[in-house]
Short mmCIF file of C-alpha atoms and ligand atoms in Angstrom, two decimals:
data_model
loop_
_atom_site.label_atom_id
_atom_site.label_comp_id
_atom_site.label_asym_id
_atom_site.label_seq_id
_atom_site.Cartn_x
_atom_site.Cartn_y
_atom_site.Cartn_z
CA UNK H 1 231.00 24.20 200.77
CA UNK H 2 233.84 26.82 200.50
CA UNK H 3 233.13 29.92 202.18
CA UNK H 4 235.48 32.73 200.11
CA UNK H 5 235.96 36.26 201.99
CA UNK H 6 237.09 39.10 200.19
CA UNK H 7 237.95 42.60 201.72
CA UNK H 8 238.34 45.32 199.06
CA UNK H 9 239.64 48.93 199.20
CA UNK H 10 240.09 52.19 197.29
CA UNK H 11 242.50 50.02 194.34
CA UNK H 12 239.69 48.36 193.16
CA UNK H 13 237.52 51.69 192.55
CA UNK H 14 240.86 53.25 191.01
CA UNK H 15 240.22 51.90 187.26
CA UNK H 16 236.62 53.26 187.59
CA UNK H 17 238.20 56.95 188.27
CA UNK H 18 237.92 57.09 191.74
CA UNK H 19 240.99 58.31 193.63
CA UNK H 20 243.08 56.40 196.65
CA UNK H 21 243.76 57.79 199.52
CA UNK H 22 247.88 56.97 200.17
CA UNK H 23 248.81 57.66 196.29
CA UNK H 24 251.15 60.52 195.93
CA UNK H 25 248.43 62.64 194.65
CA UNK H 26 245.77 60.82 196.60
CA UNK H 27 242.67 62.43 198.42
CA UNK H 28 245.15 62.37 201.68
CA UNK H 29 248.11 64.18 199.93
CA UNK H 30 244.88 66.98 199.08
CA UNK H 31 243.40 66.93 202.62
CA UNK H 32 244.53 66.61 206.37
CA UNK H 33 242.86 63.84 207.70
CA UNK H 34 242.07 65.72 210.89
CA UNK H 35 240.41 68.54 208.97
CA UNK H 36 237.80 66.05 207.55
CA UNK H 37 237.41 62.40 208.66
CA UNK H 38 237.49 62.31 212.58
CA UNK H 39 234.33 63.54 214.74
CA UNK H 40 236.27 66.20 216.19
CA UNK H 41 236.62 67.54 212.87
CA UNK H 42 233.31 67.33 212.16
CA UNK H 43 232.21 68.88 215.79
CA UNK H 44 234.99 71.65 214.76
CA UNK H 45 233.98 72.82 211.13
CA UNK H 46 231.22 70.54 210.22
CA UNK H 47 230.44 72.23 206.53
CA UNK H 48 234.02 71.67 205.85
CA UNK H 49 233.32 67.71 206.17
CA UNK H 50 230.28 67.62 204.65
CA UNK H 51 231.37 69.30 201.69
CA UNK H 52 234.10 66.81 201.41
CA UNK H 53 231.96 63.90 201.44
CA UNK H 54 229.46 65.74 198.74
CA UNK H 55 232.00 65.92 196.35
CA UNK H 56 232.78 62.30 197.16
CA UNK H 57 229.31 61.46 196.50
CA UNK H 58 229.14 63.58 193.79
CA UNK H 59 232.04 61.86 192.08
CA UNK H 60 231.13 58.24 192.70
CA UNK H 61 227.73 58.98 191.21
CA UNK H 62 229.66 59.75 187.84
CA UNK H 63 231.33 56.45 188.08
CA UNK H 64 230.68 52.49 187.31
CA UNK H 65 231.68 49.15 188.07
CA UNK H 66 234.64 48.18 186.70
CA UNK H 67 235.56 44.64 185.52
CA UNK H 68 237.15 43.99 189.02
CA UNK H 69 233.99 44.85 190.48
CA UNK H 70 231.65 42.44 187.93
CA UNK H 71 234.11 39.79 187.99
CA UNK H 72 233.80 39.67 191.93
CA UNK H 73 229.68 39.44 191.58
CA UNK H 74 229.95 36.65 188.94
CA UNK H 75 232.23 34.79 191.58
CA UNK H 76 229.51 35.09 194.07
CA UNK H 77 226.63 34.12 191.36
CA UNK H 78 228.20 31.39 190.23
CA UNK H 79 230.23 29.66 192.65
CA UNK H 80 229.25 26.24 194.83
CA UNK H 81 229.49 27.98 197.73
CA UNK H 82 229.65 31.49 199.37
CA UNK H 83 230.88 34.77 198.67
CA UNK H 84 231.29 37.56 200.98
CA UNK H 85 232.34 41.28 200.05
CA UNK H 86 233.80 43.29 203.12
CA UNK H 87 234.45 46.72 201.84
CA UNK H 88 236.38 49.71 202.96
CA UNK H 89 235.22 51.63 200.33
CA UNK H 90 231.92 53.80 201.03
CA UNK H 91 231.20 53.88 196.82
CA UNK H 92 228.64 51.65 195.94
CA UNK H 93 230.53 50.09 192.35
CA UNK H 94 230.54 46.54 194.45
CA UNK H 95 226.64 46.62 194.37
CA UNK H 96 226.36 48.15 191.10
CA UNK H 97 228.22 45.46 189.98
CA UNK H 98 226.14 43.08 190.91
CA UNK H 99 227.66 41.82 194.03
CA UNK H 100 224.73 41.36 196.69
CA UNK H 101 226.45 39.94 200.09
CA UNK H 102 228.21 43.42 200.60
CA UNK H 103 229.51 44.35 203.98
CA UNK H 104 230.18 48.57 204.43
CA UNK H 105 232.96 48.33 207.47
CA UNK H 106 233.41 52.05 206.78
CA UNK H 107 230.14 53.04 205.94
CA UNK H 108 228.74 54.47 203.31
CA UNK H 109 228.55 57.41 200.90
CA UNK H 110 225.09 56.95 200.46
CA UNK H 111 223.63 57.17 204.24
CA UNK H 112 222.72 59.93 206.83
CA UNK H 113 223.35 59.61 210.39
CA UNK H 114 222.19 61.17 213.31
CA UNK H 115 225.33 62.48 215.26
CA UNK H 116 222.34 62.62 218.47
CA UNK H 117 220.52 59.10 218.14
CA UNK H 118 222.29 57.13 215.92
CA UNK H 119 219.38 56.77 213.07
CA UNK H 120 220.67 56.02 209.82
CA UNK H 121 218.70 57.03 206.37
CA UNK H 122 219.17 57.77 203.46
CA UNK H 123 221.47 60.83 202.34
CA UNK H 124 220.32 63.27 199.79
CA UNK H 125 223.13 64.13 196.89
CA UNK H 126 223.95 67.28 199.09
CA UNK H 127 223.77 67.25 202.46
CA UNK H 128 224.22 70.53 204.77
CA UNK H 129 225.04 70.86 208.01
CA UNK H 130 222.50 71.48 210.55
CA UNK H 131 220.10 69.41 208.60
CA UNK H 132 217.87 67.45 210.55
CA UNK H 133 217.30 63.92 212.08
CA UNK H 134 213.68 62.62 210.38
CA UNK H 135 213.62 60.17 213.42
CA UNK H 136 214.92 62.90 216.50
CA UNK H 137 214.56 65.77 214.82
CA UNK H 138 218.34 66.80 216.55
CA UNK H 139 219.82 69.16 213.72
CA UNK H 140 222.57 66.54 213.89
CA UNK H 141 222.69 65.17 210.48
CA UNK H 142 225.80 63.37 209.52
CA UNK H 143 228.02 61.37 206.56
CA UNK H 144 227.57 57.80 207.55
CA UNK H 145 231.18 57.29 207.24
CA UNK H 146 233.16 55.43 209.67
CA UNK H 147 236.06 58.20 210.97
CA UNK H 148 239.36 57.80 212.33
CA UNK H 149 238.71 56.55 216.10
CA UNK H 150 235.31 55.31 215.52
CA UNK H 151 234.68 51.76 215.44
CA UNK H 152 234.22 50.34 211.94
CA UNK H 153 230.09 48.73 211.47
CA UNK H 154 229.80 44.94 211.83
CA UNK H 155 232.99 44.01 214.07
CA UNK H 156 231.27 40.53 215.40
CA UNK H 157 230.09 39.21 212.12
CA UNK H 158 232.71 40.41 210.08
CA UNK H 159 235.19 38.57 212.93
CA UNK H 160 232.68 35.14 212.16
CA UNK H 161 233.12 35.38 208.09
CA UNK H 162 236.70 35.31 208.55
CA UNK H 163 236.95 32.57 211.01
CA UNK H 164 235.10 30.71 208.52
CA UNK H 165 236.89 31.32 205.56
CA UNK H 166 238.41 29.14 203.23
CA UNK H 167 240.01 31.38 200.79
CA UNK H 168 240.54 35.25 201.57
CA UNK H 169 241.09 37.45 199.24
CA UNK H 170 242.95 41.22 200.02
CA UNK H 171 242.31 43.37 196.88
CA UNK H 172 243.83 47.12 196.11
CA UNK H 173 243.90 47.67 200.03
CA UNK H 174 247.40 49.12 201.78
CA UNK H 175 246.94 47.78 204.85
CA UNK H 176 247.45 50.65 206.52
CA UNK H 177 244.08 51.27 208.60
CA UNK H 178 242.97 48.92 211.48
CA UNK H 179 240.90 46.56 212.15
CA UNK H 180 240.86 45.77 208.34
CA UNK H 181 244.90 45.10 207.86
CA UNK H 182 244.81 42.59 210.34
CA UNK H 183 242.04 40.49 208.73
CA UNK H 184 244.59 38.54 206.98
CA UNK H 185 246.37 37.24 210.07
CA UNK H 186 242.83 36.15 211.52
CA UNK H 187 241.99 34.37 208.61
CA UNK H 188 245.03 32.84 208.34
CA UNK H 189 244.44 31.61 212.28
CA UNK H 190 241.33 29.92 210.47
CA UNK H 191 243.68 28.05 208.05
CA UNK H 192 242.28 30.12 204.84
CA UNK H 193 244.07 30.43 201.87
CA UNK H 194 245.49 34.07 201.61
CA UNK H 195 246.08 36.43 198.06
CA UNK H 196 246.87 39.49 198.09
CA UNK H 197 245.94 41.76 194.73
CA UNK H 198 247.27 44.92 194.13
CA UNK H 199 249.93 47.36 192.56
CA UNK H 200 252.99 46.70 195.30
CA UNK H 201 253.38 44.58 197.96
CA UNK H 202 251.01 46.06 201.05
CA UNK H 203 251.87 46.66 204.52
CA UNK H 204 251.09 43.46 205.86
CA UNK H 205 251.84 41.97 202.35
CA UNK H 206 254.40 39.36 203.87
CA UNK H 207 251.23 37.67 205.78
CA UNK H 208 249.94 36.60 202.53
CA UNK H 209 250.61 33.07 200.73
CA UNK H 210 250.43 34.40 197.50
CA UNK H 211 250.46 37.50 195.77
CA UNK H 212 248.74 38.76 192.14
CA UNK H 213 250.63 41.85 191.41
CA UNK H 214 249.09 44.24 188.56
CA UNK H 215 245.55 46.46 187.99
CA UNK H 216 242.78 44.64 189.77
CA UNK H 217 240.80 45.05 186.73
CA UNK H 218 243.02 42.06 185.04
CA UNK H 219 244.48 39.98 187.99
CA UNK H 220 240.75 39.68 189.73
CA UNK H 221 239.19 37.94 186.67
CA UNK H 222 241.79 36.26 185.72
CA UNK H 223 241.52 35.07 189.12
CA UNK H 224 237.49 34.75 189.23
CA UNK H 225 237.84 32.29 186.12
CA UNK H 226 240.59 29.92 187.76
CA UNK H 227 238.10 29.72 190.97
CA UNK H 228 235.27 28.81 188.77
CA UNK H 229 237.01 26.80 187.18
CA UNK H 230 238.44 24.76 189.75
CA UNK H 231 234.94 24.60 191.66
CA UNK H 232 232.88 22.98 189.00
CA UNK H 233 235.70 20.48 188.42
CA UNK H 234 235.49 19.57 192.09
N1 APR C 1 244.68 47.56 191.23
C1 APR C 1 245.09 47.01 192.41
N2 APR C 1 245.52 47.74 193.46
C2 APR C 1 245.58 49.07 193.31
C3 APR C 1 245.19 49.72 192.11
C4 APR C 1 244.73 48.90 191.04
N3 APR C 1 244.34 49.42 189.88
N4 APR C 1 245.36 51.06 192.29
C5 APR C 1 245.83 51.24 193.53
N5 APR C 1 245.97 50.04 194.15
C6 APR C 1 246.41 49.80 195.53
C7 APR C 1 247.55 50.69 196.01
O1 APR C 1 248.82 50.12 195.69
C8 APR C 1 247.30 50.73 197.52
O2 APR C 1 247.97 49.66 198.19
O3 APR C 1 245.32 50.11 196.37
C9 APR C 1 245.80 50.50 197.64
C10 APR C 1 245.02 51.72 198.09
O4 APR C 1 245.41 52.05 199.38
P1 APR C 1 244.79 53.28 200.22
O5 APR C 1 244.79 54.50 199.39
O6 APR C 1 245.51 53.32 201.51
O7 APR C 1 243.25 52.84 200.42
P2 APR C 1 242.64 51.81 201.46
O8 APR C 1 243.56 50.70 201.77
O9 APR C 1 241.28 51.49 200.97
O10 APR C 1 242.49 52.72 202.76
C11 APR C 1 241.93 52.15 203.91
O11 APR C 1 241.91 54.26 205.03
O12 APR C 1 241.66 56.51 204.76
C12 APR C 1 241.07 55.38 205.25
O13 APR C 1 238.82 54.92 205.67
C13 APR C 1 239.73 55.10 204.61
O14 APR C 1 238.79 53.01 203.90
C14 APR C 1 239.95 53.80 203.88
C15 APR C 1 241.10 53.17 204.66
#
């Protein structure tokens, strides 16, 4: 049965009007990272974070799937075998697309956490700061977004997807962040097949086999339909 891992980033949410981070005018060219995505940033100005991620949330509740997105559920509807989704992105397009094995590495626009106990639920539209834990009551309320120097959700089983992959897929990620960029090399260490999909060549882009260069909203169906293809001829 072939076992296809795919690990997606902000590229494939571009088309639907979200923005990158590392473009030129991208959301890290608009804010210092250390202002709002590390927990000392958070312990330092925490309405200044949370109003970042309510405009994020607030944004990716205006957007939808795009065909990137749909084509990537249909893969995992329709093909002999299994699909998993390991997103960096903390939208939820993969999932409104119809994609249901979805892994959030980074977490999550949608959730709460509690900075005190760890409880997760979920967030309301607009959080504030100070609001309170429903299981500890701490007034410790948090994004559930994995920051820079926290360890991304999922490490172990995310580690046993890729050692079982046949095929894994990189799509509209730089390859920039760790643990993520060095996914490829592990699945390689598997003996996967590796693509990369994006704009430009990534980061780690000379680990892949093979490369589909253009807007993941035409090289990941295009793609989807070759797979498909292939499987129910096998
Ligand atoms: N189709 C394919 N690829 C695209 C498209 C598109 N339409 N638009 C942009 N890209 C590519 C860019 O060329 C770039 O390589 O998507 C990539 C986006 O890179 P980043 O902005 O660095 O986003 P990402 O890789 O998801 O960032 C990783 O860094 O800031 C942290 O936690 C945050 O999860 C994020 C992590």
């Amino acid at each position: 049965m072939t076992k296809i891992v795919i690990l997606t980033g902000a590229g494939i949410s571009a088309e639907s009007g979200l923005e990158t981070f590392r473009a030129s005018d991208g959301l890290w060219a608009q804010h210092r990272v250390e202002d709002v995505a590390t927990p000392e940033a958070f312990a330092r100005n925490p309405k200044l974070v949370v109003d970042f991620y309510n405009a994020r949330r607030a944004q990716a509740a205006e957007v939808s799937p795009n065909a990137a997105h749909r084509a990537l559920a249909r893969l995992e509807a329709e093909l002999d075998g299994e699909v998993v989704v390991i997103t960096q992105n903390v939208d939820d397009l993969h999932e409104q697309g119809g994609s249901q094995n979805v892994m959030h590495m980074h977490g999550s626009l949608k959730g709460a956490l509690c900075a005190a106990c760890d409880h997760r639920w979920p967030a309301p539209m607009v959080m504030a700061p100070g609001d309170p834990c429903p299981a500890c009551n701490a007034p410790a309320a948090r994004p559930d977004i994995v920051w820079f120097g926290e360890m991304p959700y999922d490490m172990d089983a995310l580690f046993e997807h890729l050692a079982e992959a046949d095929v894994f897929a990189a799509i509209g990620t730089s390859g920039n962040v760790y643990p993520a960029a060095g996914f490829v090399a592990e699945a390689r260490r598997a003996g996967a097949q590796t693509l990369e999909f994006n704009l430009e060549r990534s980061a780690v882009g000379n680990q892949f086999a093979e490369h589909r260069v253009g807007p993941a909203t035409q090289t990941v169906p295009a793609w989807v339909d070759e797979v498909l293809k292939d499987n129910k001829s096998a």
